[in-house]
PDB file of C-alpha atoms in Angstrom:
ATOM      1  CA  MET U  40     102.806  99.095  98.125  1.00 96.00           C
ATOM      2  CA  ILE U  41     105.127 100.395  96.576  1.00 96.00           C
ATOM      3  CA  ILE U  42     107.410 103.224  98.077  1.00 94.00           C
ATOM      4  CA  ASP U  43     109.854 105.544  96.557  1.00 90.00           C
ATOM      5  CA  ASN U  44     113.280 105.760  98.494  1.00 89.00           C
ATOM      6  CA  SER U  45     115.477 107.976  95.789  1.00 84.00           C
ATOM      7  CA  GLY U  46     117.822 110.613  96.657  1.00 77.00           C
ATOM      8  CA  SER U  47     115.217 113.450  96.219  1.00 77.00           C
ATOM      9  CA  LEU U  48     113.213 112.314  99.170  1.00 78.00           C
ATOM     10  CA  TYR U  49     116.025 112.844 101.488  1.00 74.00           C
ATOM     11  CA  LYS U  50     117.682 116.158 103.345  1.00 68.00           C
ATOM     12  CA  SER U  51     119.860 118.115 101.263  1.00 66.00           C
ATOM     13  CA  THR U  52     122.730 117.559 103.811  1.00 64.00           C
ATOM     14  CA  GLU U  53     122.402 114.014 103.267  1.00 62.00           C
ATOM     15  CA  THR U  54     121.965 113.595  99.367  1.00 61.00           C
ATOM     16  CA  TYR U  55     123.485 116.021  96.650  1.00 58.00           C
ATOM     17  CA  GLN U  56     120.761 117.805  94.479  1.00 58.00           C
ATOM     18  CA  SER U  57     118.176 116.663  96.930  1.00 55.00           C
ATOM     19  CA  GLU U  58     114.948 118.533  96.426  1.00 62.00           C
ATOM     20  CA  GLU U  59     113.981 117.334 100.412  1.00 58.00           C
ATOM     21  CA  ASN U  60     110.427 116.022  99.191  1.00 71.00           C
ATOM     22  CA  ASP U  61     110.045 113.891 102.249  1.00 72.00           C
ATOM     23  CA  ILE U  62     112.405 114.712 105.011  1.00 72.00           C
ATOM     24  CA  ASP U  63     110.059 113.656 107.784  1.00 80.00           C
ATOM     25  CA  PHE U  64     109.062 110.228 106.034  1.00 86.00           C
ATOM     26  CA  LYS U  65     105.930 111.007 105.707  1.00 89.00           C
ATOM     27  CA  ARG U  66     105.261 108.280 102.990  1.00 91.00           C
ATOM     28  CA  LEU U  67     106.218 106.053 105.816  1.00 95.00           C
ATOM     29  CA  SER U  68     103.606 107.252 107.977  1.00 95.00           C
ATOM     30  CA  PHE U  69     101.324 107.009 105.671  1.00 95.00           C
ATOM     31  CA  ALA U  70     101.567 103.578 104.547  1.00 97.00           C
ATOM     32  CA  LYS U  71     101.646 102.629 108.108  1.00 97.00           C
ATOM     33  CA  LYS U  72      98.242 104.269 108.731  1.00 97.00           C
ATOM     34  CA  PHE U  73      97.270 102.769 105.761  1.00 96.00           C
ATOM     35  CA  VAL U  74      97.913  99.300 106.670  1.00 97.00           C
ATOM     36  CA  THR U  75      96.726  99.696 109.929  1.00 96.00           C
ATOM     37  CA  ASP U  76      93.074 100.812 109.003  1.00 96.00           C
ATOM     38  CA  TYR U  77      92.789  98.582 105.840  1.00 93.00           C
ATOM     39  CA  ASP U  78      90.296  95.882 106.700  1.00 89.00           C
ATOM     40  CA  GLU U  79      91.532  92.847 108.765  1.00 90.00           C
ATOM     41  CA  GLY U  80      92.763  89.966 106.818  1.00 88.00           C
ATOM     42  CA  ALA U  81      93.993  92.029 103.696  1.00 92.00           C
ATOM     43  CA  LYS U  82      97.448  91.028 102.542  1.00 93.00           C
ATOM     44  CA  PHE U  83     100.308  93.281 101.929  1.00 95.00           C
ATOM     45  CA  ALA U  84     103.542  93.222 100.327  1.00 96.00           C
ATOM     46  CA  ILE U  85     106.148  96.091 100.617  1.00 97.00           C
ATOM     47  CA  SER U  86     108.376  97.208  98.285  1.00 96.00           C
ATOM     48  CA  VAL U  87     111.074 100.158  97.824  1.00 95.00           C
ATOM     49  CA  PHE U  88     112.520 101.283  94.423  1.00 92.00           C
ATOM     50  CA  THR U  89     115.099 103.591  92.989  1.00 88.00           C
ATOM     51  CA  TYR U  90     116.283 102.757  89.844  1.00 86.00           C
ATOM     52  CA  ASP U  91     116.435  99.264  91.751  1.00 89.00           C
ATOM     53  CA  PHE U  92     113.572  97.561  93.045  1.00 92.00           C
ATOM     54  CA  LYS U  93     113.711  95.512  96.502  1.00 94.00           C
ATOM     55  CA  THR U  94     110.668  93.514  98.023  1.00 96.00           C
ATOM     56  CA  LEU U  95     111.178  94.145 101.806  1.00 97.00           C
ATOM     57  CA  CYS U  96     108.062  91.955 102.808  1.00 96.00           C
ATOM     58  CA  ASN U  97     105.936  89.524 100.668  1.00 94.00           C
ATOM     59  CA  PHE U  98     102.089  89.370 100.911  1.00 94.00           C
ATOM     60  CA  ASP U  99     101.579  89.274 104.555  1.00 94.00           C
ATOM     61  CA  SER U 100      98.275  89.480 106.503  1.00 94.00           C
ATOM     62  CA  ASP U 101     100.074  90.121 109.977  1.00 96.00           C
ATOM     63  CA  LYS U 102     100.108  93.802 110.296  1.00 96.00           C
ATOM     64  CA  SER U 103     103.318  93.867 112.688  1.00 96.00           C
ATOM     65  CA  HIS U 104     105.210  92.364 110.489  1.00 97.00           C
ATOM     66  CA  VAL U 105     104.274  94.556 107.486  1.00 97.00           C
ATOM     67  CA  ILE U 106     104.537  97.669 109.671  1.00 97.00           C
ATOM     68  CA  ASP U 107     107.873  96.607 110.416  1.00 97.00           C
ATOM     69  CA  SER U 108     109.082  96.311 106.955  1.00 97.00           C
ATOM     70  CA  ILE U 109     107.853  99.968 106.255  1.00 96.00           C
ATOM     71  CA  GLU U 110     109.404 101.274 108.983  1.00 96.00           C
ATOM     72  CA  SER U 111     112.951  99.459 107.877  1.00 95.00           C
ATOM     73  CA  ILE U 112     112.949 101.748 105.332  1.00 93.00           C
ATOM     74  CA  ARG U 113     114.378 104.628 107.526  1.00 88.00           C
ATOM     75  CA  THR U 114     117.493 102.583 108.032  1.00 89.00           C
ATOM     76  CA  LEU U 115     118.183 101.920 104.161  1.00 87.00           C
ATOM     77  CA  GLY U 116     119.235 104.896 103.054  1.00 76.00           C
ATOM     78  CA  ALA U 117     119.074 106.933 100.066  1.00 75.00           C
ATOM     79  CA  GLY U 118     119.535 105.294  96.528  1.00 75.00           C
ATOM     80  CA  PHE U 119     121.250 107.276  94.016  1.00 74.00           C
ATOM     81  CA  ASP U 120     120.938 105.090  90.733  1.00 76.00           C
ATOM     82  CA  GLY U 121     118.123 106.785  89.303  1.00 77.00           C
ATOM     83  CA  THR U 122     114.584 106.887  90.105  1.00 84.00           C
ATOM     84  CA  SER U 123     111.999 104.260  87.676  1.00 86.00           C
ATOM     85  CA  VAL U 124     108.489 104.750  88.567  1.00 88.00           C
ATOM     86  CA  GLU U 125     107.793 102.857  85.297  1.00 88.00           C
ATOM     87  CA  ARG U 126     110.069  99.762  86.172  1.00 88.00           C
ATOM     88  CA  ALA U 127     108.651  99.752  89.851  1.00 91.00           C
ATOM     89  CA  MET U 128     104.994  99.550  88.478  1.00 89.00           C
ATOM     90  CA  VAL U 129     106.151  96.797  86.181  1.00 88.00           C
ATOM     91  CA  MET U 130     107.836  94.964  89.180  1.00 88.00           C
ATOM     92  CA  GLY U 131     105.183  95.527  91.436  1.00 90.00           C
ATOM     93  CA  LEU U 132     102.557  93.861  89.102  1.00 87.00           C
ATOM     94  CA  ASP U 133     104.755  90.990  88.465  1.00 86.00           C
ATOM     95  CA  SER U 134     104.687  90.315  91.943  1.00 87.00           C
ATOM     96  CA  PHE U 135     100.702  89.107  91.705  1.00 85.00           C
ATOM     97  CA  SER U 136     100.466  85.342  91.308  1.00 80.00           C
ATOM     98  CA  ASP U 137      97.954  83.866  89.021  1.00 76.00           C
ATOM     99  CA  ASP U 138      96.367  82.436  92.039  1.00 79.00           C
ATOM    100  CA  MET U 139      95.438  85.977  93.203  1.00 75.00           C
ATOM    101  CA  SER U 140      93.602  86.740  90.006  1.00 73.00           C
ATOM    102  CA  SER U 141      90.148  85.979  91.968  1.00 73.00           C
ATOM    103  CA  GLU U 142      91.150  88.403  94.651  1.00 77.00           C
ATOM    104  CA  ARG U 143      91.014  92.418  94.672  1.00 81.00           C
ATOM    105  CA  ASN U 144      94.129  93.392  93.706  1.00 85.00           C
ATOM    106  CA  ILE U 145      95.744  97.141  94.662  1.00 89.00           C
ATOM    107  CA  ILE U 146      99.076  98.602  94.169  1.00 91.00           C
ATOM    108  CA  VAL U 147      99.663 101.978  96.327  1.00 94.00           C
ATOM    109  CA  LEU U 148     102.501 103.889  94.771  1.00 93.00           C
ATOM    110  CA  LEU U 149     104.116 106.758  97.000  1.00 92.00           C
ATOM    111  CA  THR U 150     106.454 108.803  95.301  1.00 89.00           C
ATOM    112  CA  ASP U 151     107.491 112.167  94.458  1.00 84.00           C
ATOM    113  CA  GLY U 152     106.458 111.256  90.931  1.00 76.00           C
ATOM    114  CA  ILE U 153     109.827 112.191  89.420  1.00 72.00           C
ATOM    115  CA  SER U 154     111.044 109.473  87.118  1.00 78.00           C
ATOM    116  CA  THR U 155     114.851 109.651  85.681  1.00 78.00           C
ATOM    117  CA  ASN U 156     114.945 106.329  84.199  1.00 74.00           C
ATOM    118  CA  ALA U 157     112.338 104.629  82.612  1.00 69.00           C
ATOM    119  CA  ALA U 158     114.563 101.775  82.211  1.00 72.00           C
ATOM    120  CA  GLY U 159     112.871 100.931  78.584  1.00 76.00           C
ATOM    121  CA  TYR U 160     109.593 100.685  80.132  1.00 73.00           C
ATOM    122  CA  THR U 161     106.305 103.049  79.719  1.00 72.00           C
ATOM    123  CA  ILE U 162     103.505 103.691  81.697  1.00 71.00           C
ATOM    124  CA  ASP U 163     101.326 101.811  79.195  1.00 73.00           C
ATOM    125  CA  SER U 164     103.685  98.763  79.211  1.00 67.00           C
TER     126      SER U 164
END
């Protein structure tokens, strides 16, 4: 799961030029519910992105650990280095290892959809 943590998702009183897209952290509530409701034994990895990409939890089937990683996003604060959805997708795909190729692999991307810096990547790449 790749979760946007850019400034446009925060309150305008906390970040300049914020569009206040997710001031109630609904993206985190959704992510936690998704993990909780998904099949037992499934492995999740949690990453956040702005322009930078950071893995908070490597693939893990311990739902409480995964949910704690999601919840930790509340205290990270907004990132102001741009937003690169394209770069986040490439980095997320790179997190899957070759030995996972026989498994069902899914990326869930949570974002407000505004990419301000593609970092040289395209959705096709």
